[in-house]
Amino acid sequence: QVQLVESGGGLVQPGGSLRLSCAASRIIGSINVMGWYRQAPGKQRELVATITSGGNIHSADSVRGRFTISRDNAKNTVYLHMSSLKPEDTAVYYCNARSTWRNFEYEYWGQGTQVTVSS
């Protein structure tokens, strides 16, 4: 069974830092894109940042310059280093992976990890 296992969420004060990790296993095919999305209470899920297997990065304007996404292709693991955190960054953060196998595309989601920014 495909798994995306996230870790690293928690409670942090404004201005603090956290690092999220997401390890993928039993993925069908080759993973093309891995990334992070978030959903705050009462809001739609939104893109935080994505990274391709070649290292191309796309990130939301709201986190650019504060959050850094990276990836270890050999380990099928994606990281999100978050710094200068703000209360508005509070959300459930979801790991996402997209793979391709025999011209079929697959998409996977993690279970989510809570990030709370509060004093």
mmCIF file of N, CA and C in Angstrom:
data_model
loop_
_atom_site.group_PDB
_atom_site.id
_atom_site.type_symbol
_atom_site.label_atom_id
_atom_site.label_comp_id
_atom_site.label_asym_id
_atom_site.label_seq_id
_atom_site.Cartn_x
_atom_site.Cartn_y
_atom_site.Cartn_z
ATOM 1 N N GLN A 1 0.835 -1.187 0.000
ATOM 2 C CA GLN A 1 0.000 0.000 0.000
ATOM 3 C C GLN A 1 0.874 1.243 0.000
ATOM 4 N N VAL A 2 0.515 2.201 -0.844
ATOM 5 C CA VAL A 2 1.277 3.444 -0.944
ATOM 6 C C VAL A 2 1.184 4.221 0.362
ATOM 7 N N GLN A 3 2.326 4.768 0.758
ATOM 8 C CA GLN A 3 2.342 5.565 1.968
ATOM 9 C C GLN A 3 3.141 6.845 1.768
ATOM 10 N N LEU A 4 2.608 7.922 2.309
ATOM 11 C CA LEU A 4 3.345 9.164 2.472
ATOM 12 C C LEU A 4 3.293 9.461 3.957
ATOM 13 N N VAL A 5 4.429 9.366 4.609
ATOM 14 C CA VAL A 5 4.478 9.533 6.057
ATOM 15 C C VAL A 5 5.131 10.868 6.383
ATOM 16 N N GLU A 6 4.357 11.734 7.002
ATOM 17 C CA GLU A 6 4.822 13.075 7.338
ATOM 18 C C GLU A 6 5.267 13.121 8.792
ATOM 19 N N SER A 7 6.174 14.026 9.079
ATOM 20 C CA SER A 7 6.597 14.257 10.452
ATOM 21 C C SER A 7 7.126 15.676 10.573
ATOM 22 N N GLY A 8 7.201 16.157 11.802
ATOM 23 C CA GLY A 8 7.838 17.440 12.060
ATOM 24 C C GLY A 8 6.921 18.585 12.413
ATOM 25 N N GLY A 9 5.615 18.376 12.399
ATOM 26 C CA GLY A 9 4.719 19.454 12.775
ATOM 27 C C GLY A 9 4.753 19.717 14.267
ATOM 28 N N GLY A 10 4.042 20.761 14.678
ATOM 29 C CA GLY A 10 3.973 21.064 16.106
ATOM 30 C C GLY A 10 3.619 22.506 16.354
ATOM 31 N N LEU A 11 3.858 22.918 17.590
ATOM 32 C CA LEU A 11 3.570 24.280 18.037
ATOM 33 C C LEU A 11 4.877 25.077 18.072
ATOM 34 N N VAL A 12 4.840 26.268 17.501
ATOM 35 C CA VAL A 12 6.024 27.112 17.482
ATOM 36 C C VAL A 12 5.601 28.560 17.656
ATOM 37 N N GLN A 13 6.460 29.355 18.245
ATOM 38 C CA GLN A 13 6.158 30.770 18.437
ATOM 39 C C GLN A 13 6.386 31.542 17.141
ATOM 40 N N PRO A 14 5.701 32.660 16.985
ATOM 41 C CA PRO A 14 5.952 33.503 15.804
ATOM 42 C C PRO A 14 7.432 33.844 15.677
ATOM 43 N N GLY A 15 7.916 33.768 14.448
ATOM 44 C CA GLY A 15 9.336 33.996 14.199
ATOM 45 C C GLY A 15 10.179 32.752 14.289
ATOM 46 N N GLY A 16 9.600 31.661 14.752
ATOM 47 C CA GLY A 16 10.343 30.419 14.917
ATOM 48 C C GLY A 16 10.435 29.619 13.633
ATOM 49 N N SER A 17 11.037 28.428 13.780
ATOM 50 C CA SER A 17 11.275 27.560 12.622
ATOM 51 C C SER A 17 10.808 26.144 12.914
ATOM 52 N N LEU A 18 10.455 25.449 11.840
ATOM 53 C CA LEU A 18 10.122 24.035 11.894
ATOM 54 C C LEU A 18 10.571 23.397 10.598
ATOM 55 N N ARG A 19 10.838 22.089 10.663
ATOM 56 C CA ARG A 19 11.126 21.357 9.444
ATOM 57 C C ARG A 19 10.182 20.168 9.331
ATOM 58 N N LEU A 20 9.488 20.104 8.213
ATOM 59 C CA LEU A 20 8.610 18.975 7.924
ATOM 60 C C LEU A 20 9.328 17.990 7.002
ATOM 61 N N SER A 21 9.042 16.719 7.210
ATOM 62 C CA SER A 21 9.591 15.668 6.349
ATOM 63 C C SER A 21 8.461 14.793 5.856
ATOM 64 N N CYS A 22 8.628 14.247 4.678
ATOM 65 C CA CYS A 22 7.636 13.331 4.115
ATOM 66 C C CYS A 22 8.365 12.255 3.331
ATOM 67 N N ALA A 23 8.211 11.022 3.781
ATOM 68 C CA ALA A 23 8.847 9.893 3.115
ATOM 69 C C ALA A 23 7.801 9.080 2.368
ATOM 70 N N ALA A 24 8.056 8.828 1.100
ATOM 71 C CA ALA A 24 7.124 8.072 0.269
ATOM 72 C C ALA A 24 7.619 6.644 0.097
ATOM 73 N N SER A 25 6.680 5.721 0.149
ATOM 74 C CA SER A 25 7.040 4.323 -0.074
ATOM 75 C C SER A 25 5.954 3.636 -0.887
ATOM 76 N N ARG A 26 6.389 2.601 -1.622
ATOM 77 C CA ARG A 26 5.475 1.784 -2.442
ATOM 78 C C ARG A 26 4.749 2.630 -3.483
ATOM 79 N N ILE A 27 5.435 3.647 -3.965
ATOM 80 C CA ILE A 27 4.856 4.492 -5.006
ATOM 81 C C ILE A 27 4.905 3.749 -6.332
ATOM 82 N N ILE A 28 3.834 3.856 -7.109
ATOM 83 C CA ILE A 28 3.780 3.244 -8.435
ATOM 84 C C ILE A 28 4.525 4.131 -9.418
ATOM 85 N N GLY A 29 5.521 3.579 -10.105
ATOM 86 C CA GLY A 29 6.225 4.330 -11.120
ATOM 87 C C GLY A 29 7.281 5.247 -10.541
ATOM 88 N N SER A 30 7.636 6.259 -11.326
ATOM 89 C CA SER A 30 8.650 7.234 -10.925
ATOM 90 C C SER A 30 7.983 8.507 -10.434
ATOM 91 N N ILE A 31 8.451 8.975 -9.288
ATOM 92 C CA ILE A 31 7.887 10.205 -8.730
ATOM 93 C C ILE A 31 8.422 11.392 -9.510
ATOM 94 N N ASN A 32 7.519 12.187 -10.039
ATOM 95 C CA ASN A 32 7.926 13.373 -10.792
ATOM 96 C C ASN A 32 7.967 14.615 -9.915
ATOM 97 N N VAL A 33 6.914 14.797 -9.156
ATOM 98 C CA VAL A 33 6.783 16.007 -8.346
ATOM 99 C C VAL A 33 6.420 15.610 -6.920
ATOM 100 N N MET A 34 7.058 16.252 -5.978
ATOM 101 C CA MET A 34 6.667 16.137 -4.567
ATOM 102 C C MET A 34 6.463 17.543 -4.037
ATOM 103 N N GLY A 35 5.592 17.660 -3.069
ATOM 104 C CA GLY A 35 5.350 18.998 -2.568
ATOM 105 C C GLY A 35 4.528 19.023 -1.305
ATOM 106 N N TRP A 36 4.229 20.246 -0.921
ATOM 107 C CA TRP A 36 3.464 20.491 0.295
ATOM 108 C C TRP A 36 2.300 21.429 -0.015
ATOM 109 N N TYR A 37 1.173 21.095 0.570
ATOM 110 C CA TYR A 37 -0.019 21.935 0.523
ATOM 111 C C TYR A 37 -0.457 22.148 1.965
ATOM 112 N N ARG A 38 -1.304 23.145 2.183
ATOM 113 C CA ARG A 38 -1.805 23.373 3.536
ATOM 114 C C ARG A 38 -3.258 23.795 3.499
ATOM 115 N N GLN A 39 -3.927 23.528 4.605
ATOM 116 C CA GLN A 39 -5.329 23.901 4.734
ATOM 117 C C GLN A 39 -5.564 24.451 6.121
ATOM 118 N N ALA A 40 -5.931 25.713 6.164
ATOM 119 C CA ALA A 40 -6.272 26.368 7.424
ATOM 120 C C ALA A 40 -7.763 26.182 7.688
ATOM 121 N N PRO A 41 -8.196 26.288 8.941
ATOM 122 C CA PRO A 41 -9.613 26.117 9.249
ATOM 123 C C PRO A 41 -10.487 27.070 8.449
ATOM 124 N N GLY A 42 -11.513 26.518 7.809
ATOM 125 C CA GLY A 42 -12.444 27.332 7.047
ATOM 126 C C GLY A 42 -11.946 27.782 5.694
ATOM 127 N N LYS A 43 -10.773 27.299 5.292
ATOM 128 C CA LYS A 43 -10.209 27.717 4.009
ATOM 129 C C LYS A 43 -9.942 26.499 3.131
ATOM 130 N N GLN A 44 -9.770 26.770 1.845
ATOM 131 C CA GLN A 44 -9.448 25.696 0.913
ATOM 132 C C GLN A 44 -7.976 25.317 1.019
ATOM 133 N N ARG A 45 -7.694 24.089 0.618
ATOM 134 C CA ARG A 45 -6.309 23.644 0.571
ATOM 135 C C ARG A 45 -5.568 24.466 -0.479
ATOM 136 N N GLU A 46 -4.344 24.875 -0.134
ATOM 137 C CA GLU A 46 -3.583 25.703 -1.053
ATOM 138 C C GLU A 46 -2.155 25.186 -1.192
ATOM 139 N N LEU A 47 -1.572 25.499 -2.336
ATOM 140 C CA LEU A 47 -0.185 25.121 -2.591
ATOM 141 C C LEU A 47 0.752 25.885 -1.672
ATOM 142 N N VAL A 48 1.744 25.172 -1.136
ATOM 143 C CA VAL A 48 2.836 25.824 -0.418
ATOM 144 C C VAL A 48 4.067 25.837 -1.329
ATOM 145 N N ALA A 49 4.518 24.651 -1.718
ATOM 146 C CA ALA A 49 5.683 24.555 -2.597
ATOM 147 C C ALA A 49 5.759 23.155 -3.184
ATOM 148 N N THR A 50 6.293 23.075 -4.392
ATOM 149 C CA THR A 50 6.536 21.793 -5.042
ATOM 150 C C THR A 50 7.949 21.768 -5.611
ATOM 151 N N ILE A 51 8.465 20.558 -5.796
ATOM 152 C CA ILE A 51 9.796 20.390 -6.364
ATOM 153 C C ILE A 51 9.778 19.173 -7.268
ATOM 154 N N THR A 52 10.344 19.321 -8.463
ATOM 155 C CA THR A 52 10.385 18.207 -9.396
ATOM 156 C C THR A 52 11.608 17.338 -9.121
ATOM 157 N N SER A 53 11.655 16.196 -9.791
ATOM 158 C CA SER A 53 12.807 15.312 -9.625
ATOM 159 C C SER A 53 14.088 15.982 -10.124
ATOM 160 N N GLY A 54 13.948 16.953 -11.004
ATOM 161 C CA GLY A 54 15.108 17.683 -11.504
ATOM 162 C C GLY A 54 15.475 18.894 -10.673
ATOM 163 N N GLY A 55 14.690 19.154 -9.647
ATOM 164 C CA GLY A 55 15.015 20.241 -8.735
ATOM 165 C C GLY A 55 14.325 21.568 -9.027
ATOM 166 N N ASN A 56 13.398 21.579 -9.977
ATOM 167 C CA ASN A 56 12.669 22.815 -10.243
ATOM 168 C C ASN A 56 11.639 23.043 -9.148
ATOM 169 N N ILE A 57 11.609 24.274 -8.636
ATOM 170 C CA ILE A 57 10.776 24.611 -7.487
ATOM 171 C C ILE A 57 9.721 25.642 -7.874
ATOM 172 N N HIS A 58 8.534 25.406 -7.345
ATOM 173 C CA HIS A 58 7.447 26.379 -7.456
ATOM 174 C C HIS A 58 6.906 26.596 -6.054
ATOM 175 N N SER A 59 6.788 27.866 -5.649
ATOM 176 C CA SER A 59 6.296 28.133 -4.300
ATOM 177 C C SER A 59 5.317 29.291 -4.300
ATOM 178 N N ALA A 60 4.477 29.309 -3.279
ATOM 179 C CA ALA A 60 3.496 30.369 -3.138
ATOM 180 C C ALA A 60 4.176 31.673 -2.757
ATOM 181 N N ASP A 61 3.609 32.771 -3.202
ATOM 182 C CA ASP A 61 4.164 34.087 -2.881
ATOM 183 C C ASP A 61 4.224 34.302 -1.374
ATOM 184 N N SER A 62 3.250 33.763 -0.668
ATOM 185 C CA SER A 62 3.145 34.016 0.771
ATOM 186 C C SER A 62 4.272 33.377 1.577
ATOM 187 N N VAL A 63 4.952 32.394 1.002
ATOM 188 C CA VAL A 63 6.005 31.708 1.754
ATOM 189 C C VAL A 63 7.384 31.903 1.145
ATOM 190 N N ARG A 64 7.447 32.499 -0.022
ATOM 191 C CA ARG A 64 8.731 32.646 -0.712
ATOM 192 C C ARG A 64 9.670 33.508 0.132
ATOM 193 N N GLY A 65 10.890 33.016 0.285
ATOM 194 C CA GLY A 65 11.850 33.723 1.108
ATOM 195 C C GLY A 65 11.844 33.282 2.560
ATOM 196 N N ARG A 66 10.808 32.558 2.965
ATOM 197 C CA ARG A 66 10.733 32.070 4.350
ATOM 198 C C ARG A 66 10.771 30.536 4.411
ATOM 199 N N PHE A 67 10.169 29.898 3.438
ATOM 200 C CA PHE A 67 10.111 28.428 3.406
ATOM 201 C C PHE A 67 11.032 27.918 2.302
ATOM 202 N N THR A 68 11.700 26.810 2.580
ATOM 203 C CA THR A 68 12.582 26.186 1.596
ATOM 204 C C THR A 68 12.194 24.727 1.429
ATOM 205 N N ILE A 69 11.934 24.332 0.193
ATOM 206 C CA ILE A 69 11.613 22.936 -0.087
ATOM 207 C C ILE A 69 12.853 22.263 -0.665
ATOM 208 N N SER A 70 13.065 21.023 -0.265
ATOM 209 C CA SER A 70 14.177 20.251 -0.807
ATOM 210 C C SER A 70 13.752 18.792 -0.897
ATOM 211 N N ARG A 71 14.587 18.014 -1.563
ATOM 212 C CA ARG A 71 14.169 16.645 -1.851
ATOM 213 C C ARG A 71 15.383 15.733 -1.951
ATOM 214 N N ASP A 72 15.216 14.534 -1.446
ATOM 215 C CA ASP A 72 16.218 13.484 -1.585
ATOM 216 C C ASP A 72 15.597 12.411 -2.474
ATOM 217 N N ASN A 73 15.971 12.411 -3.751
ATOM 218 C CA ASN A 73 15.344 11.484 -4.697
ATOM 219 C C ASN A 73 15.630 10.023 -4.340
ATOM 220 N N ALA A 74 16.826 9.764 -3.842
ATOM 221 C CA ALA A 74 17.191 8.388 -3.508
ATOM 222 C C ALA A 74 16.322 7.828 -2.386
ATOM 223 N N LYS A 75 15.872 8.716 -1.509
ATOM 224 C CA LYS A 75 15.052 8.298 -0.369
ATOM 225 C C LYS A 75 13.568 8.571 -0.589
ATOM 226 N N ASN A 76 13.216 9.130 -1.761
ATOM 227 C CA ASN A 76 11.813 9.518 -1.999
ATOM 228 C C ASN A 76 11.267 10.346 -0.846
ATOM 229 N N THR A 77 12.054 11.294 -0.427
ATOM 230 C CA THR A 77 11.699 12.121 0.728
ATOM 231 C C THR A 77 11.751 13.591 0.340
ATOM 232 N N VAL A 78 10.760 14.330 0.808
ATOM 233 C CA VAL A 78 10.718 15.765 0.581
ATOM 234 C C VAL A 78 10.688 16.470 1.935
ATOM 235 N N TYR A 79 11.344 17.615 1.988
ATOM 236 C CA TYR A 79 11.441 18.384 3.223
ATOM 237 C C TYR A 79 10.884 19.790 2.989
ATOM 238 N N LEU A 80 10.395 20.356 4.060
ATOM 239 C CA LEU A 80 9.981 21.757 4.022
ATOM 240 C C LEU A 80 10.546 22.432 5.253
ATOM 241 N N HIS A 81 11.543 23.279 5.041
ATOM 242 C CA HIS A 81 12.092 24.044 6.160
ATOM 243 C C HIS A 81 11.382 25.382 6.208
ATOM 244 N N MET A 82 10.724 25.625 7.327
ATOM 245 C CA MET A 82 9.924 26.830 7.495
ATOM 246 C C MET A 82 10.577 27.722 8.525
ATOM 247 N N SER A 83 10.805 28.971 8.165
ATOM 248 C CA SER A 83 11.386 29.922 9.103
ATOM 249 C C SER A 83 10.556 31.196 9.107
ATOM 250 N N SER A 84 10.844 32.054 10.062
ATOM 251 C CA SER A 84 10.078 33.311 10.217
ATOM 252 C C SER A 84 8.580 33.030 10.186
ATOM 253 N N LEU A 85 8.177 32.031 10.924
ATOM 254 C CA LEU A 85 6.774 31.607 10.893
ATOM 255 C C LEU A 85 5.855 32.672 11.454
ATOM 256 N N LYS A 86 4.671 32.748 10.857
ATOM 257 C CA LYS A 86 3.662 33.723 11.241
ATOM 258 C C LYS A 86 2.395 32.984 11.681
ATOM 259 N N PRO A 87 1.573 33.616 12.492
ATOM 260 C CA PRO A 87 0.318 32.961 12.887
ATOM 261 C C PRO A 87 -0.518 32.521 11.689
ATOM 262 N N GLU A 88 -0.459 33.253 10.606
ATOM 263 C CA GLU A 88 -1.240 32.881 9.426
ATOM 264 C C GLU A 88 -0.698 31.649 8.706
ATOM 265 N N ASP A 89 0.451 31.149 9.130
ATOM 266 C CA ASP A 89 0.969 29.891 8.595
ATOM 267 C C ASP A 89 0.331 28.682 9.290
ATOM 268 N N THR A 90 -0.441 28.933 10.325
ATOM 269 C CA THR A 90 -1.109 27.856 11.045
ATOM 270 C C THR A 90 -2.058 27.112 10.108
ATOM 271 N N ALA A 91 -1.877 25.801 10.018
ATOM 272 C CA ALA A 91 -2.676 24.983 9.108
ATOM 273 C C ALA A 91 -2.269 23.521 9.274
ATOM 274 N N VAL A 92 -3.054 22.657 8.659
ATOM 275 C CA VAL A 92 -2.621 21.271 8.475
ATOM 276 C C VAL A 92 -1.846 21.215 7.165
ATOM 277 N N TYR A 93 -0.634 20.698 7.236
ATOM 278 C CA TYR A 93 0.229 20.615 6.068
ATOM 279 C C TYR A 93 0.196 19.196 5.524
ATOM 280 N N TYR A 94 -0.050 19.101 4.216
ATOM 281 C CA TYR A 94 -0.188 17.808 3.550
ATOM 282 C C TYR A 94 0.938 17.612 2.537
ATOM 283 N N CYS A 95 1.505 16.441 2.582
ATOM 284 C CA CYS A 95 2.501 16.052 1.591
ATOM 285 C C CYS A 95 1.787 15.512 0.362
ATOM 286 N N ASN A 96 2.347 15.782 -0.800
ATOM 287 C CA ASN A 96 1.763 15.342 -2.063
ATOM 288 C C ASN A 96 2.856 14.779 -2.963
ATOM 289 N N ALA A 97 2.525 13.722 -3.681
ATOM 290 C CA ALA A 97 3.456 13.151 -4.645
ATOM 291 C C ALA A 97 2.706 12.755 -5.906
ATOM 292 N N ARG A 98 3.327 13.007 -7.022
ATOM 293 C CA ARG A 98 2.742 12.626 -8.304
ATOM 294 C C ARG A 98 3.749 11.781 -9.083
ATOM 295 N N SER A 99 3.262 10.649 -9.588
ATOM 296 C CA SER A 99 4.156 9.740 -10.305
ATOM 297 C C SER A 99 3.556 9.355 -11.644
ATOM 298 N N THR A 100 4.397 8.790 -12.477
ATOM 299 C CA THR A 100 3.983 8.333 -13.796
ATOM 300 C C THR A 100 4.459 6.910 -14.004
ATOM 301 N N TRP A 101 3.578 6.074 -14.539
ATOM 302 C CA TRP A 101 3.916 4.690 -14.867
ATOM 303 C C TRP A 101 3.113 4.264 -16.062
ATOM 304 N N ARG A 102 3.841 3.910 -17.136
ATOM 305 C CA ARG A 102 3.183 3.462 -18.375
ATOM 306 C C ARG A 102 2.116 4.449 -18.828
ATOM 307 N N ASN A 103 2.482 5.713 -18.865
ATOM 308 C CA ASN A 103 1.607 6.798 -19.333
ATOM 309 C C ASN A 103 0.405 7.063 -18.423
ATOM 310 N N PHE A 104 0.344 6.428 -17.309
ATOM 311 C CA PHE A 104 -0.679 6.746 -16.315
ATOM 312 C C PHE A 104 -0.063 7.621 -15.239
ATOM 313 N N GLU A 105 -0.843 8.566 -14.773
ATOM 314 C CA GLU A 105 -0.396 9.449 -13.706
ATOM 315 C C GLU A 105 -1.128 9.104 -12.418
ATOM 316 N N TYR A 106 -0.391 9.131 -11.343
ATOM 317 C CA TYR A 106 -0.938 8.827 -10.027
ATOM 318 C C TYR A 106 -0.639 9.988 -9.087
ATOM 319 N N GLU A 107 -1.543 10.206 -8.155
ATOM 320 C CA GLU A 107 -1.357 11.260 -7.168
ATOM 321 C C GLU A 107 -1.633 10.707 -5.781
ATOM 322 N N TYR A 108 -0.773 11.077 -4.855
ATOM 323 C CA TYR A 108 -0.877 10.560 -3.492
ATOM 324 C C TYR A 108 -0.844 11.715 -2.499
ATOM 325 N N TRP A 109 -1.523 11.501 -1.375
ATOM 326 C CA TRP A 109 -1.546 12.494 -0.306
ATOM 327 C C TRP A 109 -1.170 11.836 1.020
ATOM 328 N N GLY A 110 -0.476 12.606 1.839
ATOM 329 C CA GLY A 110 -0.222 12.171 3.201
ATOM 330 C C GLY A 110 -1.418 12.464 4.081
ATOM 331 N N GLN A 111 -1.313 12.053 5.333
ATOM 332 C CA GLN A 111 -2.436 12.195 6.259
ATOM 333 C C GLN A 111 -2.518 13.600 6.853
ATOM 334 N N GLY A 112 -1.458 14.378 6.700
ATOM 335 C CA GLY A 112 -1.455 15.740 7.219
ATOM 336 C C GLY A 112 -0.767 15.846 8.559
ATOM 337 N N THR A 113 -0.091 16.961 8.775
ATOM 338 C CA THR A 113 0.541 17.235 10.061
ATOM 339 C C THR A 113 0.215 18.672 10.458
ATOM 340 N N GLN A 114 -0.151 18.851 11.708
ATOM 341 C CA GLN A 114 -0.593 20.166 12.183
ATOM 342 C C GLN A 114 0.608 21.051 12.488
ATOM 343 N N VAL A 115 0.563 22.267 11.982
ATOM 344 C CA VAL A 115 1.533 23.307 12.333
ATOM 345 C C VAL A 115 0.751 24.460 12.951
ATOM 346 N N THR A 116 1.096 24.811 14.177
ATOM 347 C CA THR A 116 0.434 25.892 14.880
ATOM 348 C C THR A 116 1.468 26.932 15.270
ATOM 349 N N VAL A 117 1.237 28.164 14.833
ATOM 350 C CA VAL A 117 2.145 29.264 15.154
ATOM 351 C C VAL A 117 1.411 30.199 16.106
ATOM 352 N N SER A 118 1.856 30.221 17.345
ATOM 353 C CA SER A 118 1.154 30.987 18.357
ATOM 354 C C SER A 118 2.093 31.280 19.519
ATOM 355 N N SER A 119 1.878 32.431 20.150
ATOM 356 C CA SER A 119 2.648 32.769 21.335
ATOM 357 C C SER A 119 1.894 32.343 22.591
#
